[in-house]
Amino acid sequence: MKRSSGARLCATAAVGALSLALITGCSSDETKKDAKGSGDASSSAPASSSAPAAKALTKAELEKLLLTQGEVKGYKVASGDDTLPKSKSVVKSDKAECEPIIWASGALAPGDTDVAVSNSVTEDKASTATADPKNLADAFDINLTFVGLSSYEGDGAEKAMKAVSDGVKACAGGYTVTTKGEKTKVTKVAPAKGSGLGDESVPFTENVDLDGEGTATVNGEVVRKGNTVATFYTVNFASFSTGKVAPIPPALLQAQIAKLK
């Protein structure tokens, strides 16, 4: 049996504990607004810069803007994830221009700020797992989304969005990321159709190598509203074997952006 099957089962066992660099972390033991209406990763035009310089929120203020349990019907909200990278310093890439994408994929701030918070939102489906292995895949057909919020002084939020947009273009041919000694290869980064929410957004997809046993395509989107930037990255392990791409749940996107100031 190919290791890809073992990789998917190992990964799904950690469905509540995933980041871009951890998608293939189990494999070695058998076992990641568009311009409104544009449908690509070029961020939409930012709001006029004639307004007073923005002030960053405090971490406590930002925490209050994260989604909480009960605010999105059909989803469970968990306050953080122990296996997501705790800081940018633990995530290394062979291409510096790709780092904003990597940070956004791990629910870290894609721009230059220390004010950032995150949580995870999981589709609330009754488990269909039984002793019959034929039903095991259905039990893992669950969308898991990592959500990060970060706040910036002045034009820092706009600069963060540009860094992500530039990264999508510069990293089209892929890159390698190393976390805790584990290397993950992203073979392709491409613009995608986004939600059209916020003041501007950058949607993208990534093709992640599954330890040489095929690739998984994952959706991400970075949205700015005022001087707050929200990042979304959705994974569905069951989709890895089908080639289907799990979308970022629209209800989740809408609910989270609606809470931003």
Short mmCIF file of C-alpha atoms in Angstrom, two decimals:
data_model
loop_
_atom_site.label_atom_id
_atom_site.label_comp_id
_atom_site.label_asym_id
_atom_site.label_seq_id
_atom_site.Cartn_x
_atom_site.Cartn_y
_atom_site.Cartn_z
CA MET A 1 0.00 0.00 0.00
CA LYS A 2 1.33 3.42 -0.88
CA ARG A 3 2.45 5.64 1.95
CA SER A 4 -0.05 8.28 0.84
CA SER A 5 -2.85 6.29 2.47
CA GLY A 6 -0.93 6.12 5.71
CA ALA A 7 -0.06 9.78 5.39
CA ARG A 8 -3.69 10.76 5.13
CA LEU A 9 -4.70 8.63 8.10
CA CYS A 10 -1.88 10.00 10.21
CA ALA A 11 -2.77 13.54 9.22
CA THR A 12 -6.45 13.11 9.90
CA ALA A 13 -5.71 11.87 13.39
CA ALA A 14 -4.38 15.37 14.01
CA VAL A 15 -7.25 17.15 12.31
CA GLY A 16 -7.51 19.68 15.13
CA ALA A 17 -3.80 20.40 15.05
CA LEU A 18 -2.63 21.39 11.60
CA SER A 19 -0.58 24.10 9.97
CA LEU A 20 0.92 24.36 6.50
CA ALA A 21 4.21 22.85 7.61
CA LEU A 22 2.43 20.02 9.41
CA ILE A 23 0.35 18.78 6.48
CA THR A 24 3.04 16.28 5.56
CA GLY A 25 4.75 16.13 8.94
CA CYS A 26 3.31 12.68 9.65
CA SER A 27 4.36 11.23 6.33
CA SER A 28 7.84 10.24 7.41
CA ASP A 29 6.25 7.97 10.00
CA GLU A 30 3.64 6.58 7.57
CA THR A 31 2.12 9.05 7.19
CA LYS A 32 -1.57 23.98 3.98
CA LYS A 33 -10.71 39.84 -1.60
CA ASP A 34 -9.56 39.21 -4.65
CA ALA A 35 -10.03 42.51 -6.39
CA LYS A 36 -13.79 42.57 -6.15
CA GLY A 37 -15.13 40.57 -9.05
CA SER A 38 -11.64 40.08 -10.49
CA GLY A 39 -11.16 36.45 -9.51
CA ASP A 40 -7.39 36.80 -8.96
CA ALA A 41 -4.93 37.39 -6.16
CA SER A 42 -4.23 41.03 -6.93
CA SER A 43 -5.55 42.96 -3.97
CA SER A 44 -8.33 45.42 -4.66
CA ALA A 45 -7.51 49.10 -4.44
CA PRO A 46 -7.07 50.19 -0.82
CA ALA A 47 -9.22 52.86 0.71
CA SER A 48 -8.14 56.48 0.44
CA SER A 49 -5.09 57.31 2.54
CA SER A 50 -6.41 60.78 3.45
CA ALA A 51 -7.87 59.48 6.72
CA PRO A 52 -5.96 59.95 10.02
CA ALA A 53 -3.17 57.46 10.66
CA ALA A 54 -4.56 54.21 12.00
CA LYS A 55 -3.75 53.04 15.52
CA ALA A 56 -3.18 49.38 16.21
CA LEU A 57 -5.53 47.58 18.54
CA THR A 58 -4.18 45.92 21.65
CA LYS A 59 -3.98 42.14 21.77
CA ALA A 60 -6.87 42.10 24.27
CA GLU A 61 -9.01 44.17 21.91
CA LEU A 62 -8.12 41.92 19.00
CA GLU A 63 -9.00 38.79 20.99
CA LYS A 64 -12.55 40.12 21.36
CA LEU A 65 -12.90 40.30 17.58
CA LEU A 66 -12.19 36.61 17.01
CA LEU A 67 -15.18 34.38 16.35
CA THR A 68 -16.49 32.54 19.39
CA GLN A 69 -18.56 29.41 19.82
CA GLY A 70 -22.15 29.86 18.62
CA GLU A 71 -21.47 32.76 16.26
CA VAL A 72 -21.31 30.55 13.15
CA LYS A 73 -23.98 27.89 12.97
CA GLY A 74 -22.62 24.44 12.17
CA TYR A 75 -19.05 25.14 13.29
CA LYS A 76 -17.01 24.59 16.43
CA VAL A 77 -14.59 27.29 17.53
CA ALA A 78 -11.44 26.44 19.46
CA SER A 79 -9.30 29.13 21.07
CA GLY A 80 -5.95 28.42 19.49
CA ASP A 81 -4.04 25.36 18.41
CA ASP A 82 -0.94 24.10 20.18
CA THR A 83 0.68 22.82 17.01
CA LEU A 84 0.42 26.02 14.98
CA PRO A 85 3.72 27.91 14.93
CA LYS A 86 3.95 30.25 17.92
CA SER A 87 6.14 32.79 16.16
CA LYS A 88 7.57 33.61 12.76
CA SER A 89 11.04 32.69 13.97
CA VAL A 90 10.24 28.97 13.97
CA VAL A 91 9.17 28.99 10.32
CA LYS A 92 11.92 29.14 7.71
CA SER A 93 11.67 29.33 3.92
CA ASP A 94 14.11 29.07 1.06
CA LYS A 95 12.48 32.19 -0.45
CA ALA A 96 12.02 35.28 1.72
CA GLU A 97 9.34 36.68 -0.58
CA CYS A 98 7.14 33.67 0.22
CA GLU A 99 7.21 34.22 3.98
CA PRO A 100 4.05 36.41 4.14
CA ILE A 101 2.10 33.55 2.52
CA ILE A 102 3.60 31.04 4.95
CA TRP A 103 2.74 33.22 7.93
CA ALA A 104 -0.83 33.71 6.72
CA SER A 105 -1.15 29.94 6.23
CA GLY A 106 -0.09 29.38 9.85
CA ALA A 107 -2.47 32.01 11.31
CA LEU A 108 0.44 34.37 11.98
CA ALA A 109 0.50 38.07 11.10
CA PRO A 110 1.53 38.44 7.43
CA GLY A 111 2.91 41.92 8.12
CA ASP A 112 5.18 43.73 10.57
CA THR A 113 3.31 43.71 13.89
CA ASP A 114 3.42 41.97 17.24
CA VAL A 115 -0.33 42.30 17.77
CA ALA A 116 -1.81 39.04 16.51
CA VAL A 117 -4.24 36.36 17.72
CA SER A 118 -5.67 33.17 16.22
CA ASN A 119 -8.14 30.34 16.61
CA SER A 120 -9.45 27.38 14.62
CA VAL A 121 -12.95 26.78 13.30
CA THR A 122 -14.03 23.22 12.50
CA GLU A 123 -17.10 22.01 10.68
CA ASP A 124 -19.43 20.40 13.23
CA LYS A 125 -20.44 17.11 11.64
CA ALA A 126 -21.55 14.04 13.49
CA SER A 127 -18.81 11.44 13.21
CA THR A 128 -19.54 8.62 10.80
CA ALA A 129 -16.55 6.55 11.85
CA THR A 130 -17.32 2.95 12.68
CA ALA A 131 -15.39 -0.27 12.90
CA ASP A 132 -15.89 -0.55 9.17
CA PRO A 133 -12.84 1.11 7.53
CA LYS A 134 -14.97 1.98 4.49
CA ASN A 135 -16.61 4.70 6.59
CA LEU A 136 -13.39 6.11 7.98
CA ALA A 137 -12.85 8.58 5.15
CA ASP A 138 -16.32 10.05 5.70
CA ALA A 139 -15.44 10.76 9.32
CA PHE A 140 -12.52 12.88 8.15
CA ASP A 141 -14.51 14.81 5.55
CA ILE A 142 -14.47 17.91 7.73
CA ASN A 143 -13.35 21.44 6.88
CA LEU A 144 -10.83 22.89 9.33
CA THR A 145 -10.02 26.59 9.02
CA PHE A 146 -7.23 28.43 10.78
CA VAL A 147 -8.13 32.06 11.42
CA GLY A 148 -5.63 34.76 12.33
CA LEU A 149 -6.17 38.43 13.13
CA SER A 150 -3.44 41.08 13.24
CA SER A 151 -3.55 44.84 13.80
CA TYR A 152 -1.22 47.55 12.50
CA GLU A 153 -0.15 51.15 12.97
CA GLY A 154 -0.40 53.64 10.12
CA ASP A 155 -0.34 51.98 6.71
CA GLY A 156 1.04 48.70 8.06
CA ALA A 157 -2.10 46.75 7.11
CA GLU A 158 -1.90 47.91 3.50
CA LYS A 159 1.79 46.96 3.40
CA ALA A 160 0.92 43.51 4.77
CA MET A 161 -1.62 42.99 2.01
CA LYS A 162 0.88 44.05 -0.65
CA ALA A 163 3.45 41.64 0.76
CA VAL A 164 0.99 38.76 0.42
CA SER A 165 -0.11 39.82 -3.06
CA ASP A 166 3.50 40.17 -4.19
CA GLY A 167 4.28 36.78 -2.65
CA VAL A 168 1.54 35.02 -4.59
CA LYS A 169 3.10 36.29 -7.81
CA ALA A 170 6.74 35.74 -6.85
CA CYS A 171 6.16 32.25 -5.47
CA ALA A 172 4.07 30.88 -8.33
CA GLY A 173 6.71 28.22 -8.94
CA GLY A 174 6.60 27.04 -5.32
CA TYR A 175 8.87 27.14 -2.30
CA THR A 176 10.03 25.02 0.64
CA VAL A 177 9.15 25.71 4.27
CA THR A 178 10.86 24.18 7.31
CA THR A 179 9.22 23.96 10.72
CA LYS A 180 10.71 22.05 13.64
CA GLY A 181 13.12 20.33 11.27
CA GLU A 182 10.34 19.09 8.97
CA LYS A 183 10.42 20.29 5.37
CA THR A 184 7.29 20.78 3.31
CA LYS A 185 7.39 21.59 -0.38
CA VAL A 186 4.75 23.78 -1.96
CA THR A 187 4.92 23.14 -5.69
CA LYS A 188 2.63 25.92 -6.87
CA VAL A 189 0.96 29.11 -5.64
CA ALA A 190 -1.83 30.62 -7.72
CA PRO A 191 -4.41 33.41 -7.47
CA ALA A 192 -7.97 32.34 -6.74
CA LYS A 193 -11.49 33.69 -6.69
CA GLY A 194 -12.08 35.39 -3.35
CA SER A 195 -14.91 36.49 -1.14
CA GLY A 196 -14.89 40.16 -2.13
CA LEU A 197 -15.16 41.10 1.55
CA GLY A 198 -13.40 43.86 3.47
CA ASP A 199 -11.53 46.82 2.01
CA GLU A 200 -9.25 44.54 -0.02
CA SER A 201 -8.40 40.85 -0.13
CA VAL A 202 -5.87 38.42 -1.57
CA PRO A 203 -7.19 34.88 -2.23
CA PHE A 204 -4.82 32.10 -3.27
CA THR A 205 -4.39 28.35 -3.59
CA GLU A 206 -1.34 26.24 -2.82
CA ASN A 207 -0.37 22.82 -4.10
CA VAL A 208 1.36 20.99 -1.25
CA ASP A 209 3.52 17.93 -1.92
CA LEU A 210 2.43 14.91 0.12
CA ASP A 211 5.88 13.41 0.62
CA GLY A 212 6.11 12.50 -3.05
CA GLU A 213 2.73 10.74 -3.07
CA GLY A 214 0.68 13.32 -4.93
CA THR A 215 -0.33 16.83 -3.97
CA ALA A 216 -3.06 18.50 -1.93
CA THR A 217 -4.57 21.80 -3.04
CA VAL A 218 -5.45 24.15 -0.19
CA ASN A 219 -7.33 27.46 -0.15
CA GLY A 220 -6.20 30.59 1.64
CA GLU A 221 -7.43 34.18 1.76
CA VAL A 222 -6.15 37.34 3.45
CA VAL A 223 -8.66 40.15 4.02
CA ARG A 224 -8.10 43.68 5.29
CA LYS A 225 -10.73 45.78 7.00
CA GLY A 226 -9.34 49.10 8.18
CA ASN A 227 -6.06 48.42 9.94
CA THR A 228 -6.96 44.84 10.84
CA VAL A 229 -5.91 41.90 8.65
CA ALA A 230 -7.68 38.54 8.82
CA THR A 231 -6.14 35.35 7.43
CA PHE A 232 -8.03 32.16 6.55
CA TYR A 233 -6.60 28.78 5.57
CA THR A 234 -8.90 25.78 5.09
CA VAL A 235 -7.93 22.10 5.02
CA ASN A 236 -10.03 18.98 4.48
CA PHE A 237 -7.97 15.79 4.73
CA ALA A 238 -10.55 13.62 3.02
CA SER A 239 -10.24 15.80 -0.07
CA PHE A 240 -6.54 14.96 -0.43
CA SER A 241 -7.38 11.62 -2.03
CA THR A 242 -10.11 13.02 -4.30
CA GLY A 243 -8.31 16.04 -5.70
CA LYS A 244 -11.19 18.31 -4.68
CA VAL A 245 -10.37 21.65 -3.09
CA ALA A 246 -12.08 22.49 0.19
CA PRO A 247 -13.43 26.07 0.04
CA ILE A 248 -13.10 28.52 2.88
CA PRO A 249 -16.65 28.43 4.31
CA PRO A 250 -18.45 31.62 3.19
CA ALA A 251 -20.46 31.83 6.43
CA LEU A 252 -17.24 31.77 8.43
CA LEU A 253 -15.65 34.49 6.30
CA GLN A 254 -18.71 36.71 6.48
CA ALA A 255 -19.14 36.31 10.23
CA GLN A 256 -15.49 37.03 11.01
CA ILE A 257 -15.15 40.06 8.74
CA ALA A 258 -18.42 41.47 10.08
CA LYS A 259 -16.86 41.59 13.57
CA LEU A 260 -13.89 43.70 12.48
CA LYS A 261 -13.84 47.43 13.10
#
